[in-house]
Tab-separated table of C-alpha atoms and ligand atoms in Angstrom:
chain	number	residue	atom	x	y	z
C	30	MET	CA	25.284	29.051	-23.766
C	31	THR	CA	25.831	29.477	-20.065
C	32	GLY	CA	23.990	31.962	-17.854
C	33	ARG	CA	20.528	33.438	-18.236
C	34	HIS	CA	19.113	34.409	-21.591
C	35	PHE	CA	18.390	38.138	-21.681
C	36	LEU	CA	14.869	38.476	-23.034
C	37	HIS	CA	14.309	42.126	-23.904
C	38	VAL	CA	11.710	42.012	-26.636
C	39	PRO	CA	8.478	43.888	-25.852
C	40	GLY	CA	6.589	40.633	-25.345
C	41	PRO	CA	6.730	37.870	-24.556
C	42	THR	CA	8.331	39.105	-21.353
C	43	ASN	CA	10.191	37.349	-18.560
C	44	ILE	CA	8.032	35.022	-16.491
C	45	PRO	CA	8.758	35.335	-12.770
C	46	ASP	CA	9.455	32.070	-10.916
C	47	ARG	CA	6.391	32.690	-8.780
C	48	ILE	CA	4.201	32.504	-11.879
C	49	LEU	CA	6.048	29.526	-13.353
C	50	ASN	CA	5.552	27.653	-10.088
C	51	ALA	CA	1.893	28.617	-9.896
C	52	MET	CA	1.380	27.217	-13.391
C	53	ARG	CA	2.848	23.838	-12.578
C	54	VAL	CA	-0.463	22.175	-11.747
C	55	PRO	CA	-1.986	18.806	-12.520
C	56	SER	CA	-5.070	18.848	-14.714
C	57	GLU	CA	-8.440	19.009	-13.052
C	58	ASP	CA	-12.071	18.903	-14.046
C	59	HIS	CA	-13.112	22.329	-15.277
C	60	ARG	CA	-16.748	21.395	-14.630
C	61	SER	CA	-16.150	20.403	-11.021
C	62	LEU	CA	-17.880	22.001	-8.044
C	63	ALA	CA	-14.550	23.498	-6.970
C	64	PHE	CA	-13.646	25.160	-10.276
C	65	PRO	CA	-15.573	28.419	-9.728
C	66	GLU	CA	-13.357	29.110	-6.680
C	67	LEU	CA	-10.549	29.680	-9.169
C	68	ALA	CA	-12.556	31.306	-11.953
C	69	LEU	CA	-14.910	33.740	-10.224
C	70	PRO	CA	-12.284	35.821	-8.368
C	71	LEU	CA	-10.360	36.219	-11.638
C	72	PHE	CA	-13.168	38.343	-13.058
C	73	ASP	CA	-13.114	40.661	-10.018
C	74	SER	CA	-9.330	40.963	-10.241
C	75	LEU	CA	-9.529	41.771	-13.944
C	76	ARG	CA	-12.015	44.568	-13.193
C	77	LYS	CA	-9.425	45.987	-10.814
C	78	LEU	CA	-6.729	45.693	-13.483
C	79	PHE	CA	-8.862	47.475	-16.098
C	80	LYS	CA	-10.033	49.981	-13.442
C	81	THR	CA	-13.727	49.421	-13.953
C	82	ALA	CA	-16.530	48.878	-11.477
C	83	GLY	CA	-19.235	47.659	-13.842
C	84	GLY	CA	-17.377	46.431	-16.923
C	85	THR	CA	-17.595	42.797	-18.053
C	86	PRO	CA	-14.245	41.034	-18.477
C	87	PHE	CA	-13.670	38.072	-20.800
C	88	ILE	CA	-10.889	35.486	-20.762
C	89	PHE	CA	-10.401	33.738	-24.107
C	90	PRO	CA	-7.870	31.005	-24.800
C	91	ALA	CA	-6.297	33.142	-27.511
C	92	THR	CA	-3.860	36.040	-27.787
C	93	GLY	CA	-4.241	39.808	-28.033
C	94	THR	CA	-5.284	39.365	-31.660
C	95	GLY	CA	-8.189	37.191	-30.550
C	96	ALA	CA	-9.301	39.825	-28.059
C	97	TRP	CA	-9.140	42.467	-30.845
C	98	GLU	CA	-11.480	40.266	-32.861
C	99	ALA	CA	-13.791	39.439	-29.931
C	100	VAL	CA	-14.536	43.083	-29.170
C	101	LEU	CA	-15.267	43.982	-32.801
C	102	VAL	CA	-17.339	40.963	-33.859
C	103	ASN	CA	-19.586	41.087	-30.804
C	104	THR	CA	-20.434	44.763	-30.762
C	105	LEU	CA	-20.672	45.790	-34.421
C	106	SER	CA	-22.885	44.908	-37.351
C	107	ALA	CA	-21.683	43.886	-40.792
C	108	GLY	CA	-20.542	46.909	-42.792
C	109	ASP	CA	-20.461	49.298	-39.821
C	110	ARG	CA	-18.142	52.261	-40.112
C	111	VAL	CA	-15.329	52.658	-37.590
C	112	LEU	CA	-12.598	55.276	-37.219
C	113	SER	CA	-9.004	54.347	-36.474
C	114	ALA	CA	-5.645	56.056	-36.315
C	115	ARG	CA	-2.744	54.174	-37.918
C	116	PHE	CA	0.825	54.888	-36.860
C	117	GLY	CA	2.600	51.547	-36.584
C	118	GLN	CA	2.397	47.848	-37.293
C	119	PHE	CA	-0.080	47.022	-34.519
C	120	SER	CA	-2.565	49.750	-35.372
C	121	HIS	CA	-2.157	48.584	-38.992
C	122	LEU	CA	-2.920	44.953	-38.116
C	123	TRP	CA	-6.001	45.814	-36.064
C	124	ILE	CA	-7.361	47.854	-38.983
C	125	ASP	CA	-6.608	44.947	-41.309
C	126	LEU	CA	-8.526	42.581	-39.009
C	127	ALA	CA	-11.503	44.947	-38.934
C	128	ARG	CA	-11.503	45.166	-42.736
C	129	ARG	CA	-11.334	41.404	-43.138
C	130	HIS	CA	-14.524	41.257	-41.078
C	131	GLY	CA	-16.165	43.586	-43.576
C	132	LEU	CA	-16.084	46.719	-41.445
C	133	ASP	CA	-15.763	50.045	-43.209
C	134	VAL	CA	-12.632	51.490	-41.590
C	135	VAL	CA	-11.935	55.200	-41.953
C	136	VAL	CA	-8.171	55.424	-41.424
C	137	GLN	CA	-6.431	58.466	-40.000
C	138	GLN	CA	-2.829	58.032	-41.088
C	139	GLU	CA	-0.362	59.516	-38.612
C	140	GLU	CA	3.390	59.671	-38.959
C	141	TRP	CA	5.144	56.646	-37.437
C	142	GLY	CA	6.750	57.984	-34.250
C	143	THR	CA	3.600	59.924	-33.363
C	144	GLY	CA	0.231	58.634	-32.187
C	145	ALA	CA	-3.502	59.141	-32.321
C	146	SER	CA	-4.494	62.779	-32.819
C	147	PRO	CA	-7.387	63.809	-30.546
C	148	GLU	CA	-7.914	66.899	-32.728
C	149	ARG	CA	-8.343	64.880	-35.928
C	150	ILE	CA	-10.602	62.399	-34.165
C	151	HIS	CA	-12.690	65.295	-32.869
C	152	ASP	CA	-12.996	66.808	-36.342
C	153	ALA	CA	-13.932	63.511	-37.997
C	154	LEU	CA	-16.632	62.849	-35.409
C	155	LYS	CA	-17.921	66.403	-35.523
C	156	ALA	CA	-18.323	66.100	-39.308
C	157	ASP	CA	-20.182	62.794	-38.919
C	158	THR	CA	-23.539	64.368	-38.115
C	159	ALA	CA	-25.412	61.212	-39.163
C	160	HIS	CA	-23.446	59.204	-36.555
C	161	ALA	CA	-22.420	56.611	-39.140
C	162	ILE	CA	-19.202	55.982	-37.192
C	163	LYS	CA	-20.012	53.303	-34.637
C	164	ALA	CA	-16.629	53.009	-32.932
C	165	VAL	CA	-13.233	54.640	-32.549
C	166	MET	CA	-10.280	52.231	-32.321
C	167	VAL	CA	-7.090	53.428	-30.627
C	168	VAL	CA	-3.853	51.591	-29.824
C	169	GLN	CA	-2.742	52.987	-26.466
C	170	ASN	CA	0.842	51.796	-26.809
C	171	GLU	CA	2.150	51.202	-30.328
C	172	THR	CA	4.702	48.499	-29.651
C	173	ALA	CA	6.310	48.805	-33.090
C	174	THR	CA	7.449	52.401	-32.585
C	175	GLY	CA	7.488	52.889	-28.806
C	176	VAL	CA	4.701	55.475	-28.885
C	177	THR	CA	1.980	55.972	-26.272
C	178	SER	CA	-1.196	57.792	-27.257
C	179	ASP	CA	-3.243	59.862	-24.820
C	180	VAL	CA	-6.470	57.900	-24.404
C	181	ALA	CA	-7.944	60.398	-21.920
C	182	ALA	CA	-7.501	63.119	-24.550
C	183	VAL	CA	-9.232	60.939	-27.155
C	184	ARG	CA	-12.187	60.551	-24.784
C	185	ARG	CA	-12.316	64.328	-24.232
C	186	ALA	CA	-12.259	64.839	-28.012
C	187	MET	CA	-15.147	62.400	-28.474
C	188	ASP	CA	-17.157	64.137	-25.747
C	189	ALA	CA	-16.403	67.560	-27.196
C	190	ALA	CA	-17.720	66.363	-30.554
C	191	GLY	CA	-20.863	65.104	-28.804
C	192	HIS	CA	-20.564	61.829	-30.707
C	193	PRO	CA	-21.965	58.532	-29.361
C	194	ALA	CA	-19.356	56.202	-30.949
C	195	LEU	CA	-17.926	53.431	-28.808
C	196	LEU	CA	-14.274	53.724	-27.783
C	197	PHE	CA	-12.160	50.589	-28.201
C	198	VAL	CA	-8.592	50.603	-26.905
C	199	ASP	CA	-5.790	48.135	-27.588
C	200	GLY	CA	-3.830	48.011	-24.340
C	201	VAL	CA	-1.900	44.841	-25.138
C	202	SER	CA	1.506	46.360	-24.342
C	203	SER	CA	0.280	48.872	-21.773
C	204	ILE	CA	-2.377	47.435	-19.469
C	205	GLY	CA	-0.638	46.375	-16.271
C	206	SER	CA	2.441	48.502	-17.097
C	207	ILE	CA	1.171	51.965	-18.075
C	208	ASP	CA	-1.829	53.622	-16.433
C	209	PHE	CA	-5.145	52.599	-17.944
C	210	ARG	CA	-8.533	53.736	-16.594
C	211	MET	CA	-11.451	52.080	-18.282
C	212	ASP	CA	-14.277	53.833	-16.404
C	213	GLU	CA	-12.665	57.236	-16.038
C	214	TRP	CA	-11.752	57.374	-19.726
C	215	GLY	CA	-15.083	55.958	-20.864
C	216	VAL	CA	-13.483	53.038	-22.666
C	217	ASP	CA	-16.101	50.644	-24.059
C	218	GLY	CA	-13.782	47.842	-25.073
C	219	ALA	CA	-10.343	47.312	-23.527
C	220	ILE	CA	-8.056	44.661	-24.967
C	221	THR	CA	-4.939	42.941	-23.697
C	222	GLY	CA	-2.989	39.697	-23.841
C	223	SER	CA	-1.146	37.587	-21.315
C	224	GLN	CA	2.475	37.755	-22.475
C	225	LYS	CA	3.378	41.401	-21.921
C	226	GLY	CA	2.647	43.361	-18.747
C	227	LEU	CA	0.983	40.313	-17.220
C	228	MET	CA	4.286	38.366	-17.332
C	229	LEU	CA	2.642	35.130	-18.519
C	230	PRO	CA	3.207	32.997	-21.595
C	231	ALA	CA	1.118	33.922	-24.626
C	232	GLY	CA	-2.201	32.109	-24.550
C	233	LEU	CA	-4.886	34.399	-23.173
C	234	GLY	CA	-6.805	37.074	-25.030
C	235	LEU	CA	-8.340	39.341	-22.402
C	236	CYS	CA	-10.892	42.050	-22.894
C	237	CYS	CA	-13.370	44.036	-20.883
C	238	VAL	CA	-16.452	45.811	-22.190
C	239	SER	CA	-18.724	48.515	-20.834
C	240	ASN	CA	-22.485	48.247	-20.421
C	241	LYS	CA	-22.805	50.551	-23.423
C	242	ALA	CA	-20.839	48.003	-25.454
C	243	LEU	CA	-23.105	45.215	-24.185
C	244	ASP	CA	-26.130	47.240	-25.313
C	245	ALA	CA	-24.474	47.572	-28.717
C	246	GLN	CA	-23.887	43.815	-28.621
C	247	ARG	CA	-27.604	43.126	-28.102
C	248	ASN	CA	-28.434	45.586	-30.831
C	249	ALA	CA	-25.908	44.071	-33.265
C	250	ARG	CA	-27.253	40.599	-32.494
C	251	ALA	CA	-30.734	41.672	-33.570
C	252	ASN	CA	-29.479	43.580	-36.546
C	253	ASN	CA	-27.182	41.999	-39.157
C	254	PRO	CA	-24.520	40.762	-36.719
C	255	LEU	CA	-20.964	39.938	-37.663
C	256	ARG	CA	-20.323	36.182	-37.627
C	257	ARG	CA	-18.887	34.782	-34.427
C	258	CYS	CA	-18.864	31.494	-32.592
C	259	PHE	CA	-15.698	30.856	-30.597
C	260	PHE	CA	-15.605	34.509	-29.489
C	261	ASP	CA	-19.322	34.873	-28.761
C	262	PHE	CA	-19.782	37.036	-25.653
C	263	ASP	CA	-23.214	35.546	-24.939
C	264	ASP	CA	-21.870	31.985	-24.688
C	265	MET	CA	-19.100	33.213	-22.405
C	266	MET	CA	-21.380	35.259	-20.157
C	267	LYS	CA	-23.821	32.375	-19.727
C	268	SER	CA	-21.051	30.134	-18.345
C	269	ASN	CA	-18.885	32.791	-16.697
C	270	LYS	CA	-21.631	33.999	-14.368
C	271	ASP	CA	-21.367	30.691	-12.473
C	272	GLY	CA	-17.577	30.493	-12.752
C	273	TYR	CA	-17.343	28.210	-15.773
C	274	PHE	CA	-16.323	28.457	-19.431
C	275	PRO	CA	-18.230	27.278	-22.514
C	276	TYR	CA	-15.213	25.204	-23.611
C	277	THR	CA	-12.112	23.809	-21.944
C	278	PRO	CA	-10.036	26.569	-20.375
C	279	SER	CA	-6.256	26.379	-20.103
C	280	LEU	CA	-5.824	25.558	-16.413
C	281	PRO	CA	-2.141	26.503	-16.109
C	282	MET	CA	-2.858	29.861	-17.738
C	283	LEU	CA	-5.679	30.595	-15.295
C	284	TYR	CA	-3.521	29.683	-12.288
C	285	GLY	CA	-0.747	31.800	-13.745
C	286	LEU	CA	-3.137	34.704	-14.306
C	287	ARG	CA	-4.263	34.509	-10.688
C	288	GLU	CA	-0.653	34.693	-9.519
C	289	ALA	CA	0.253	37.504	-11.951
C	290	LEU	CA	-2.651	39.642	-10.778
C	291	ALA	CA	-1.764	38.940	-7.133
C	292	MET	CA	1.805	40.094	-7.810
C	293	LEU	CA	0.668	43.294	-9.521
C	294	PHE	CA	-1.749	44.136	-6.694
C	295	GLU	CA	0.833	43.332	-4.000
C	296	GLU	CA	3.238	45.806	-5.600
C	297	GLY	CA	0.335	48.192	-6.172
C	298	LEU	CA	-0.710	49.163	-9.705
C	299	GLU	CA	0.426	52.758	-9.232
C	300	ASN	CA	3.848	51.513	-8.072
C	301	VAL	CA	4.006	49.184	-11.062
C	302	PHE	CA	3.385	52.138	-13.406
C	303	ALA	CA	5.972	54.270	-11.568
C	304	ARG	CA	8.538	51.462	-11.807
C	305	HIS	CA	7.979	51.150	-15.546
C	306	ARG	CA	8.421	54.909	-15.983
C	307	TYR	CA	11.568	54.899	-13.857
C	308	LEU	CA	13.144	51.954	-15.707
C	309	ALA	CA	12.116	53.364	-19.102
C	310	SER	CA	13.648	56.745	-18.271
C	311	GLY	CA	16.965	55.007	-17.657
C	312	VAL	CA	16.810	53.282	-21.034
C	313	ARG	CA	15.943	56.606	-22.697
C	314	ALA	CA	18.895	58.258	-20.927
C	315	ALA	CA	21.149	55.559	-22.423
C	316	VAL	CA	19.777	56.091	-25.940
C	317	LEU	CA	19.568	59.891	-25.999
C	318	ASP	CA	22.276	61.095	-23.615
C	319	GLY	CA	24.673	58.153	-23.634
C	320	TRP	CA	24.719	56.991	-27.239
C	321	GLY	CA	23.496	60.245	-28.751
C	322	LEU	CA	20.978	58.309	-30.870
C	323	GLN	CA	17.314	59.019	-31.531
C	324	LEU	CA	14.128	57.275	-30.593
C	325	CYS	CA	11.461	56.551	-33.169
C	326	ALA	CA	9.033	58.453	-30.894
C	327	ARG	CA	9.264	62.035	-32.087
C	328	GLU	CA	8.627	63.962	-28.885
C	329	PRO	CA	8.674	63.243	-25.149
C	330	LYS	CA	4.865	63.276	-25.071
C	331	TRP	CA	4.896	60.098	-27.192
C	332	TYR	CA	7.563	58.220	-25.197
C	333	SER	CA	6.482	54.738	-24.191
C	334	ASP	CA	7.318	53.368	-20.763
C	335	THR	CA	7.234	49.766	-21.982
C	336	VAL	CA	9.324	49.802	-25.174
C	337	SER	CA	11.966	52.043	-26.725
C	338	ALA	CA	12.546	51.913	-30.471
C	339	VAL	CA	16.129	53.012	-31.130
C	340	MET	CA	16.894	54.463	-34.574
C	341	VAL	CA	20.221	53.205	-35.944
C	342	PRO	CA	22.323	55.794	-37.822
C	343	SER	CA	21.853	55.816	-41.594
C	344	GLY	CA	24.052	53.343	-43.410
C	345	PHE	CA	23.475	50.717	-40.731
C	346	ASN	CA	20.860	48.003	-40.388
C	347	GLY	CA	19.053	47.494	-37.090
C	348	THR	CA	18.613	43.825	-37.963
C	349	ASP	CA	22.408	43.339	-37.885
C	350	VAL	CA	22.461	44.683	-34.334
C	351	ILE	CA	19.680	42.298	-33.311
C	352	LYS	CA	21.390	39.303	-34.922
C	353	ARG	CA	24.691	40.120	-33.297
C	354	ALA	CA	23.082	40.594	-29.881
C	355	PHE	CA	21.337	37.247	-30.152
C	356	LYS	CA	24.242	35.182	-31.456
C	357	ARG	CA	27.077	36.683	-29.507
C	358	TYR	CA	25.560	37.970	-26.268
C	359	ASN	CA	22.456	35.790	-25.754
C	360	LEU	CA	20.291	38.925	-25.788
C	361	ALA	CA	16.940	39.140	-27.574
C	362	LEU	CA	16.072	42.632	-28.846
C	363	GLY	CA	12.929	43.539	-30.786
C	364	THR	CA	13.115	43.874	-34.538
C	365	GLY	CA	11.897	46.733	-36.753
C	366	LEU	CA	8.521	45.835	-38.250
C	367	SER	CA	7.266	46.691	-41.718
C	368	GLU	CA	7.902	50.390	-42.537
C	369	VAL	CA	10.700	50.670	-39.989
C	370	ALA	CA	12.319	47.286	-40.791
C	371	GLY	CA	16.096	47.672	-40.573
C	372	LYS	CA	15.843	51.248	-39.370
C	373	LEU	CA	15.620	50.499	-35.670
C	374	PHE	CA	15.849	47.933	-32.933
C	375	ARG	CA	13.600	47.821	-29.909
C	376	ILE	CA	14.381	47.356	-26.252
C	377	GLY	CA	11.395	46.003	-24.349
C	378	HIS	CA	11.287	47.169	-20.740
C	379	LEU	CA	8.090	45.796	-19.325
C	380	GLY	CA	6.970	43.157	-16.917
C	381	ASP	CA	9.192	41.514	-14.331
C	382	LEU	CA	12.206	43.790	-14.542
C	383	ASN	CA	14.748	45.784	-12.535
C	384	GLU	CA	17.606	48.227	-13.046
C	385	LEU	CA	20.356	45.692	-13.596
C	386	MET	CA	18.310	43.779	-16.145
C	387	CYS	CA	17.862	47.042	-18.073
C	388	LEU	CA	21.588	47.745	-17.766
C	389	GLY	CA	22.282	44.268	-19.170
C	390	ALA	CA	20.120	44.993	-22.205
C	391	ILE	CA	21.720	48.424	-22.665
C	392	THR	CA	25.246	47.022	-22.447
C	393	GLY	CA	24.432	44.142	-24.785
C	394	ALA	CA	22.867	46.501	-27.322
C	395	GLU	CA	25.869	48.802	-27.027
C	396	MET	CA	28.416	46.029	-27.611
C	397	SER	CA	26.389	44.747	-30.551
C	398	MET	CA	26.177	48.206	-32.103
C	399	ARG	CA	29.930	48.641	-31.760
C	400	ASP	CA	30.505	45.173	-33.239
C	401	VAL	CA	28.603	46.119	-36.400
C	402	GLY	CA	30.483	49.401	-36.673
C	403	ILE	CA	28.121	51.931	-35.126
C	404	ASP	CA	30.146	54.629	-33.451
C	405	VAL	CA	28.898	54.799	-29.881
C	406	LYS	CA	31.278	55.415	-26.996
C	407	PRO	CA	32.001	52.288	-24.942
C	408	GLY	CA	30.126	52.382	-21.661
C	409	SER	CA	28.224	55.536	-22.610
C	410	GLY	CA	24.734	54.001	-22.547
C	411	ALA	CA	25.232	52.203	-19.264
C	412	ALA	CA	26.856	55.288	-17.710
C	413	ALA	CA	23.877	57.499	-18.560
C	414	ALA	CA	21.395	54.902	-17.315
C	415	GLU	CA	23.380	54.243	-14.133
C	416	GLU	CA	23.414	57.900	-13.246
C	417	HIS	CA	19.691	58.098	-13.886
C	418	TYR	CA	18.986	55.113	-11.661
C	419	ARG	CA	21.306	56.318	-8.885
C	420	ARG	CA	19.811	59.830	-8.922
C	421	ALA	CA	16.248	58.595	-9.017
C	422	ASP	CA	16.964	56.261	-6.154
C	423	ALA	CA	18.549	59.083	-4.126
C	424	GLN	CA	15.386	61.112	-4.717
C	425	SER	CA	13.068	58.360	-3.586
C	426	LEU	CA	15.231	57.784	-0.462
C	427	ALA	CA	15.088	61.497	0.326
C	428	LYS	CA	11.328	61.443	-0.150
C	429	ALA	CA	10.902	58.460	2.138
C	430	ALA	CA	12.966	60.255	4.812
C	431	GLU	CA	10.795	63.396	4.701
T	18	LIG	C1	1.583	42.205	-29.038
T	18	LIG	C2	0.560	43.166	-29.469
T	18	LIG	C3	-0.610	42.768	-30.138
T	18	LIG	C4	-0.836	41.358	-30.618
T	18	LIG	O1	-0.949	40.487	-29.606
T	18	LIG	P1	-0.776	38.915	-29.852
T	18	LIG	O2	-0.862	38.430	-28.442
T	18	LIG	O3	0.555	38.701	-30.476
T	18	LIG	O4	-1.902	38.475	-30.683
T	18	LIG	C5	-1.562	43.716	-30.407
T	18	LIG	N1	-1.383	44.992	-30.088
T	18	LIG	C6	-0.275	45.429	-29.469
T	18	LIG	C7	-0.140	46.863	-29.135
T	18	LIG	C8	0.733	44.535	-29.151
T	18	LIG	O5	1.841	44.965	-28.542
């Protein structure tokens, strides 16, 4: 096929040329005297990304799933109780991982299309007077349904309950795209991966833990620890403090990470978040106003700025739309996972992205829907998004002129 492939799944995302070029490096000795010049600044930059002054970041050659595992196996003891809300495939998988490590997960089931309930978390913690619950696990952005939970509200709920549990947050499809404040929100374990907001290939599992989590880590180590080796924080910290890794790091990924973080900071994190909101609002205008369809996210307070899950009308299969888009228009859309398989398709709008790329995805999705018989008006999605983008731009121009 000629022309560019339109990659609009919610990860992996498009890799900017700047990052691709930065990754094109010959191999070098990762135990050389020069290596810490690359490695050490990465940890400072990651603190800035996670918005923490005193947190400890980790870079594992893994994916988001590995970082999920790293945070749990280092800080908890075998059989510990944890509390987690489940409202989509990713929250489901993290719970499954915790259970496979022998943790006792108390699940708060929420309707898919909604998110973590601070009220229910508060009540569960309040009732846990013995403080058996050691951690609360929350997925900030549920990529399967396009739902963003309010992590600040979860922290307030935990404080209101006066409960000492650790707070672990999956920010794989939000950190670097949607605001995340580790220190301000009292997050004890923040988790992300390289192939979403960070615009890199998959291959890094990133996490950052608070001093409270490191205390828990020392405590767990002395007291029936969960098994770990590859993901052991202690091994990492021993090497990382001098700018090295306990095993061979992926050099291209580290160079790419350095470039990705430089790009995000050059744009300014707050501007990056605003751009994601602005682009996402255009996609939502296409879905809701243009096509007259519904999002999986039930209310505006759940809307995700990195992925929109579009419900297809009953009698149609979202998978047909995705197949058509891929085969006929060279467009990759996200599929419906598990409970919502066939009921929706997802448009990823995160990472290295602009208005016309979003309009390309909208138009491709629209043509594909029409091809499989879904009755949406030709041009309606793009028209709604265009007007959103033009209006928003007029507003920002007016603001700049003030
Ligand atoms: C992608 C994703 C994951 C899994 O990350 P992998 O890098 O595929 O292991 C976990 N949580 C969320 C919210 C995600 O979007």
